[in-house]
């Protein structure tokens, strides 16, 4: 059960990172006219989502049962 929870948390963290990164890049390069300004709120939310995802993965890793 621990391996399933850890695997799910890890894959969710990687998927979140992938979606946030490429979502931001798509918005940044929309219509082939790069915008010089990034929305600070979007960057903050993205960093928070990625941090929380990997923090949960780390916490599940620390709860690994001893043999």
PDB file of N, CA and C in Angstrom:
ATOM      1  N   UNK A   1       0.827  -1.187   0.000  1.00  0.00           N
ATOM      2  CA  UNK A   1       0.000   0.000   0.000  1.00  0.00           C
ATOM      3  C   UNK A   1       0.879   1.262   0.000  1.00  0.00           C
ATOM      4  N   UNK A   2       1.976   1.190   0.737  1.00  0.00           N
ATOM      5  CA  UNK A   2       2.879   2.338   0.794  1.00  0.00           C
ATOM      6  C   UNK A   2       3.454   2.633  -0.584  1.00  0.00           C
ATOM      7  N   UNK A   3       3.833   1.585  -1.309  1.00  0.00           N
ATOM      8  CA  UNK A   3       4.416   1.778  -2.638  1.00  0.00           C
ATOM      9  C   UNK A   3       3.400   2.431  -3.577  1.00  0.00           C
ATOM     10  N   UNK A   4       2.143   2.029  -3.480  1.00  0.00           N
ATOM     11  CA  UNK A   4       1.102   2.635  -4.309  1.00  0.00           C
ATOM     12  C   UNK A   4       0.917   4.109  -3.998  1.00  0.00           C
ATOM     13  N   UNK A   5       0.882   4.442  -2.705  1.00  0.00           N
ATOM     14  CA  UNK A   5       0.717   5.847  -2.307  1.00  0.00           C
ATOM     15  C   UNK A   5       1.920   6.674  -2.750  1.00  0.00           C
ATOM     16  N   UNK A   6       3.115   6.124  -2.569  1.00  0.00           N
ATOM     17  CA  UNK A   6       4.322   6.840  -2.973  1.00  0.00           C
ATOM     18  C   UNK A   6       4.361   7.029  -4.485  1.00  0.00           C
ATOM     19  N   UNK A   7       4.057   5.968  -5.225  1.00  0.00           N
ATOM     20  CA  UNK A   7       4.059   6.059  -6.685  1.00  0.00           C
ATOM     21  C   UNK A   7       3.044   7.071  -7.195  1.00  0.00           C
ATOM     22  N   UNK A   8       1.845   7.059  -6.604  1.00  0.00           N
ATOM     23  CA  UNK A   8       0.815   8.014  -7.014  1.00  0.00           C
ATOM     24  C   UNK A   8       1.255   9.445  -6.721  1.00  0.00           C
ATOM     25  N   UNK A   9       1.796   9.682  -5.531  1.00  0.00           N
ATOM     26  CA  UNK A   9       2.233  11.031  -5.166  1.00  0.00           C
ATOM     27  C   UNK A   9       3.371  11.498  -6.070  1.00  0.00           C
ATOM     28  N   UNK A  10       4.297  10.607  -6.378  1.00  0.00           N
ATOM     29  CA  UNK A  10       5.416  10.965  -7.245  1.00  0.00           C
ATOM     30  C   UNK A  10       4.938  11.287  -8.661  1.00  0.00           C
ATOM     31  N   UNK A  11       4.085  10.431  -9.212  1.00  0.00           N
ATOM     32  CA  UNK A  11       3.571  10.687 -10.557  1.00  0.00           C
ATOM     33  C   UNK A  11       2.712  11.945 -10.596  1.00  0.00           C
ATOM     34  N   UNK A  12       1.944  12.185  -9.542  1.00  0.00           N
ATOM     35  CA  UNK A  12       1.129  13.398  -9.486  1.00  0.00           C
ATOM     36  C   UNK A  12       2.026  14.638  -9.445  1.00  0.00           C
ATOM     37  N   UNK A  13       3.098  14.578  -8.674  1.00  0.00           N
ATOM     38  CA  UNK A  13       4.041  15.698  -8.618  1.00  0.00           C
ATOM     39  C   UNK A  13       4.701  15.962  -9.959  1.00  0.00           C
ATOM     40  N   UNK A  14       5.110  14.894 -10.638  1.00  0.00           N
ATOM     41  CA  UNK A  14       5.727  15.055 -11.956  1.00  0.00           C
ATOM     42  C   UNK A  14       4.723  15.585 -12.977  1.00  0.00           C
ATOM     43  N   UNK A  15       3.485  15.073 -12.937  1.00  0.00           N
ATOM     44  CA  UNK A  15       2.457  15.536 -13.865  1.00  0.00           C
ATOM     45  C   UNK A  15       2.123  17.006 -13.613  1.00  0.00           C
ATOM     46  N   UNK A  16       2.035  17.395 -12.344  1.00  0.00           N
ATOM     47  CA  UNK A  16       1.759  18.790 -12.010  1.00  0.00           C
ATOM     48  C   UNK A  16       2.870  19.693 -12.537  1.00  0.00           C
ATOM     49  N   UNK A  17       4.110  19.282 -12.339  1.00  0.00           N
ATOM     50  CA  UNK A  17       5.246  20.060 -12.833  1.00  0.00           C
ATOM     51  C   UNK A  17       5.193  20.194 -14.354  1.00  0.00           C
ATOM     52  N   UNK A  18       4.904  19.093 -15.026  1.00  0.00           N
ATOM     53  CA  UNK A  18       4.808  19.106 -16.490  1.00  0.00           C
ATOM     54  C   UNK A  18       3.710  20.051 -16.965  1.00  0.00           C
ATOM     55  N   UNK A  19       2.521  19.941 -16.384  1.00  0.00           N
ATOM     56  CA  UNK A  19       1.393  20.769 -16.818  1.00  0.00           C
ATOM     57  C   UNK A  19       1.631  22.249 -16.515  1.00  0.00           C
ATOM     58  N   UNK A  20       2.178  22.542 -15.348  1.00  0.00           N
ATOM     59  CA  UNK A  20       2.429  23.938 -14.983  1.00  0.00           C
ATOM     60  C   UNK A  20       3.485  24.543 -15.895  1.00  0.00           C
ATOM     61  N   UNK A  21       4.569  23.807 -16.126  1.00  0.00           N
ATOM     62  CA  UNK A  21       5.661  24.315 -16.952  1.00  0.00           C
ATOM     63  C   UNK A  21       5.200  24.572 -18.381  1.00  0.00           C
ATOM     64  N   UNK A  22       4.568  23.577 -18.986  1.00  0.00           N
ATOM     65  CA  UNK A  22       4.171  23.751 -20.377  1.00  0.00           C
ATOM     66  C   UNK A  22       2.965  24.668 -20.521  1.00  0.00           C
ATOM     67  N   UNK A  23       2.096  24.722 -19.528  1.00  0.00           N
ATOM     68  CA  UNK A  23       0.995  25.682 -19.561  1.00  0.00           C
ATOM     69  C   UNK A  23       1.510  27.105 -19.532  1.00  0.00           C
ATOM     70  N   UNK A  24       2.521  27.354 -18.712  1.00  0.00           N
ATOM     71  CA  UNK A  24       3.120  28.683 -18.633  1.00  0.00           C
ATOM     72  C   UNK A  24       3.840  29.034 -19.930  1.00  0.00           C
ATOM     73  N   UNK A  25       4.560  28.064 -20.498  1.00  0.00           N
ATOM     74  CA  UNK A  25       5.271  28.330 -21.750  1.00  0.00           C
ATOM     75  C   UNK A  25       4.309  28.597 -22.905  1.00  0.00           C
ATOM     76  N   UNK A  26       3.191  27.884 -22.934  1.00  0.00           N
ATOM     77  CA  UNK A  26       2.203  28.117 -23.989  1.00  0.00           C
ATOM     78  C   UNK A  26       1.632  29.521 -23.864  1.00  0.00           C
ATOM     79  N   UNK A  27       1.304  29.927 -22.646  1.00  0.00           N
ATOM     80  CA  UNK A  27       0.789  31.285 -22.449  1.00  0.00           C
ATOM     81  C   UNK A  27       1.846  32.334 -22.786  1.00  0.00           C
ATOM     82  N   UNK A  28       3.094  32.028 -22.459  1.00  0.00           N
ATOM     83  CA  UNK A  28       4.182  32.976 -22.690  1.00  0.00           C
ATOM     84  C   UNK A  28       4.411  33.214 -24.183  1.00  0.00           C
ATOM     85  N   UNK A  29       4.287  32.156 -24.982  1.00  0.00           N
ATOM     86  CA  UNK A  29       4.574  32.248 -26.416  1.00  0.00           C
ATOM     87  C   UNK A  29       3.302  32.216 -27.262  1.00  0.00           C
ATOM     88  N   UNK A  30       2.207  32.656 -26.727  1.00  0.00           N
ATOM     89  CA  UNK A  30       0.942  32.640 -27.459  1.00  0.00           C
ATOM     90  C   UNK A  30       1.031  33.523 -28.700  1.00  0.00           C
ATOM     91  N   UNK A  31       0.532  33.005 -29.810  1.00  0.00           N
ATOM     92  CA  UNK A  31       0.483  33.716 -31.096  1.00  0.00           C
ATOM     93  C   UNK A  31       1.866  34.168 -31.570  1.00  0.00           C
ATOM     94  N   UNK A  32       2.891  33.467 -31.157  1.00  0.00           N
ATOM     95  CA  UNK A  32       4.260  33.762 -31.581  1.00  0.00           C
ATOM     96  C   UNK A  32       4.696  35.187 -31.252  1.00  0.00           C
ATOM     97  N   UNK A  33       4.058  35.781 -30.287  1.00  0.00           N
ATOM     98  CA  UNK A  33       4.448  37.114 -29.832  1.00  0.00           C
ATOM     99  C   UNK A  33       4.771  36.996 -28.341  1.00  0.00           C
ATOM    100  N   UNK A  34       6.030  36.755 -28.013  1.00  0.00           N
ATOM    101  CA  UNK A  34       6.370  36.579 -26.602  1.00  0.00           C
ATOM    102  C   UNK A  34       6.061  37.827 -25.781  1.00  0.00           C
ATOM    103  N   UNK A  35       5.502  37.599 -24.649  1.00  0.00           N
ATOM    104  CA  UNK A  35       5.216  38.701 -23.732  1.00  0.00           C
ATOM    105  C   UNK A  35       6.404  38.868 -22.793  1.00  0.00           C
ATOM    106  N   UNK A  36       6.884  40.083 -22.602  1.00  0.00           N
ATOM    107  CA  UNK A  36       8.036  40.273 -21.719  1.00  0.00           C
ATOM    108  C   UNK A  36       7.672  40.151 -20.240  1.00  0.00           C
ATOM    109  N   UNK A  37       6.393  40.164 -19.932  1.00  0.00           N
ATOM    110  CA  UNK A  37       5.968  40.126 -18.532  1.00  0.00           C
ATOM    111  C   UNK A  37       5.274  38.812 -18.208  1.00  0.00           C
ATOM    112  N   UNK A  38       5.706  38.180 -17.133  1.00  0.00           N
ATOM    113  CA  UNK A  38       5.046  36.982 -16.644  1.00  0.00           C
ATOM    114  C   UNK A  38       4.136  37.422 -15.514  1.00  0.00           C
ATOM    115  N   UNK A  39       2.977  36.806 -15.434  1.00  0.00           N
ATOM    116  CA  UNK A  39       2.035  37.119 -14.379  1.00  0.00           C
ATOM    117  C   UNK A  39       2.587  36.579 -13.058  1.00  0.00           C
ATOM    118  N   UNK A  40       2.886  37.464 -12.133  1.00  0.00           N
ATOM    119  CA  UNK A  40       3.497  37.067 -10.864  1.00  0.00           C
ATOM    120  C   UNK A  40       2.590  36.142 -10.067  1.00  0.00           C
ATOM    121  N   UNK A  41       1.286  36.347 -10.134  1.00  0.00           N
ATOM    122  CA  UNK A  41       0.349  35.487  -9.417  1.00  0.00           C
ATOM    123  C   UNK A  41       0.417  34.055  -9.949  1.00  0.00           C
ATOM    124  N   UNK A  42       0.473  33.885 -11.266  1.00  0.00           N
ATOM    125  CA  UNK A  42       0.563  32.548 -11.855  1.00  0.00           C
ATOM    126  C   UNK A  42       1.863  31.858 -11.458  1.00  0.00           C
ATOM    127  N   UNK A  43       2.937  32.595 -11.425  1.00  0.00           N
ATOM    128  CA  UNK A  43       4.223  32.020 -11.031  1.00  0.00           C
ATOM    129  C   UNK A  43       4.177  31.572  -9.575  1.00  0.00           C
ATOM    130  N   UNK A  44       3.593  32.383  -8.705  1.00  0.00           N
ATOM    131  CA  UNK A  44       3.480  32.019  -7.291  1.00  0.00           C
ATOM    132  C   UNK A  44       2.634  30.785  -7.079  1.00  0.00           C
ATOM    133  N   UNK A  45       1.505  30.705  -7.761  1.00  0.00           N
ATOM    134  CA  UNK A  45       0.631  29.533  -7.643  1.00  0.00           C
ATOM    135  C   UNK A  45       1.338  28.299  -8.185  1.00  0.00           C
ATOM    136  N   UNK A  46       2.053  28.433  -9.285  1.00  0.00           N
ATOM    137  CA  UNK A  46       2.776  27.306  -9.866  1.00  0.00           C
ATOM    138  C   UNK A  46       3.844  26.787  -8.914  1.00  0.00           C
ATOM    139  N   UNK A  47       4.609  27.677  -8.343  1.00  0.00           N
ATOM    140  CA  UNK A  47       5.650  27.269  -7.397  1.00  0.00           C
ATOM    141  C   UNK A  47       5.029  26.607  -6.177  1.00  0.00           C
ATOM    142  N   UNK A  48       3.919  27.135  -5.696  1.00  0.00           N
ATOM    143  CA  UNK A  48       3.231  26.544  -4.546  1.00  0.00           C
ATOM    144  C   UNK A  48       2.724  25.142  -4.869  1.00  0.00           C
ATOM    145  N   UNK A  49       2.109  24.949  -6.032  1.00  0.00           N
ATOM    146  CA  UNK A  49       1.614  23.625  -6.419  1.00  0.00           C
ATOM    147  C   UNK A  49       2.745  22.606  -6.517  1.00  0.00           C
ATOM    148  N   UNK A  50       3.830  22.995  -7.153  1.00  0.00           N
ATOM    149  CA  UNK A  50       4.958  22.078  -7.307  1.00  0.00           C
ATOM    150  C   UNK A  50       5.573  21.752  -5.952  1.00  0.00           C
ATOM    151  N   UNK A  51       5.738  22.746  -5.094  1.00  0.00           N
ATOM    152  CA  UNK A  51       6.317  22.528  -3.770  1.00  0.00           C
ATOM    153  C   UNK A  51       5.444  21.612  -2.930  1.00  0.00           C
ATOM    154  N   UNK A  52       4.150  21.847  -2.915  1.00  0.00           N
ATOM    155  CA  UNK A  52       3.239  21.010  -2.122  1.00  0.00           C
ATOM    156  C   UNK A  52       3.227  19.584  -2.653  1.00  0.00           C
ATOM    157  N   UNK A  53       3.224  19.413  -3.973  1.00  0.00           N
ATOM    158  CA  UNK A  53       3.223  18.068  -4.550  1.00  0.00           C
ATOM    159  C   UNK A  53       4.449  17.275  -4.116  1.00  0.00           C
ATOM    160  N   UNK A  54       5.609  17.897  -4.198  1.00  0.00           N
ATOM    161  CA  UNK A  54       6.813  17.170  -3.820  1.00  0.00           C
ATOM    162  C   UNK A  54       6.991  17.072  -2.308  1.00  0.00           C
ATOM    163  N   UNK A  55       6.423  17.982  -1.542  1.00  0.00           N
ATOM    164  CA  UNK A  55       6.431  17.860  -0.083  1.00  0.00           C
ATOM    165  C   UNK A  55       5.593  16.662   0.356  1.00  0.00           C
ATOM    166  N   UNK A  56       4.439  16.476  -0.258  1.00  0.00           N
ATOM    167  CA  UNK A  56       3.600  15.312   0.054  1.00  0.00           C
ATOM    168  C   UNK A  56       4.330  14.029  -0.313  1.00  0.00           C
ATOM    169  N   UNK A  57       4.999  14.006  -1.460  1.00  0.00           N
ATOM    170  CA  UNK A  57       5.773  12.829  -1.857  1.00  0.00           C
ATOM    171  C   UNK A  57       6.876  12.541  -0.846  1.00  0.00           C
ATOM    172  N   UNK A  58       7.557  13.571  -0.394  1.00  0.00           N
ATOM    173  CA  UNK A  58       8.627  13.391   0.589  1.00  0.00           C
ATOM    174  C   UNK A  58       8.064  12.870   1.912  1.00  0.00           C
ATOM    175  N   UNK A  59       6.910  13.396   2.337  1.00  0.00           N
ATOM    176  CA  UNK A  59       6.300  12.920   3.583  1.00  0.00           C
ATOM    177  C   UNK A  59       5.902  11.451   3.480  1.00  0.00           C
ATOM    178  N   UNK A  60       5.357  11.049   2.344  1.00  0.00           N
ATOM    179  CA  UNK A  60       5.009   9.634   2.161  1.00  0.00           C
ATOM    180  C   UNK A  60       6.273   8.788   2.169  1.00  0.00           C
ATOM    181  N   UNK A  61       7.348   9.287   1.578  1.00  0.00           N
ATOM    182  CA  UNK A  61       8.613   8.553   1.589  1.00  0.00           C
ATOM    183  C   UNK A  61       9.110   8.373   3.026  1.00  0.00           C
ATOM    184  N   UNK A  62       8.959   9.401   3.856  1.00  0.00           N
ATOM    185  CA  UNK A  62       9.417   9.317   5.241  1.00  0.00           C
ATOM    186  C   UNK A  62       8.558   8.367   6.070  1.00  0.00           C
ATOM    187  N   UNK A  63       7.331   8.081   5.646  1.00  0.00           N
ATOM    188  CA  UNK A  63       6.459   7.158   6.373  1.00  0.00           C
ATOM    189  C   UNK A  63       6.678   5.713   5.942  1.00  0.00           C
ATOM    190  N   UNK A  64       7.743   5.454   5.212  1.00  0.00           N
ATOM    191  CA  UNK A  64       8.030   4.106   4.728  1.00  0.00           C
ATOM    192  C   UNK A  64       8.099   3.139   5.906  1.00  0.00           C
ATOM    193  N   UNK A  65       7.344   2.035   5.810  1.00  0.00           N
ATOM    194  CA  UNK A  65       7.355   1.079   6.925  1.00  0.00           C
ATOM    195  C   UNK A  65       8.700   0.360   7.027  1.00  0.00           C
ATOM    196  N   UNK A  66       9.070   0.057   8.245  1.00  0.00           N
ATOM    197  CA  UNK A  66      10.317  -0.679   8.475  1.00  0.00           C
ATOM    198  C   UNK A  66      10.036  -2.169   8.363  1.00  0.00           C
ATOM    199  N   UNK A  67      11.010  -2.889   7.852  1.00  0.00           N
ATOM    200  CA  UNK A  67      10.821  -4.338   7.677  1.00  0.00           C
ATOM    201  C   UNK A  67      11.100  -5.087   8.941  1.00  0.00           C
TER     202      UNK A  67
END
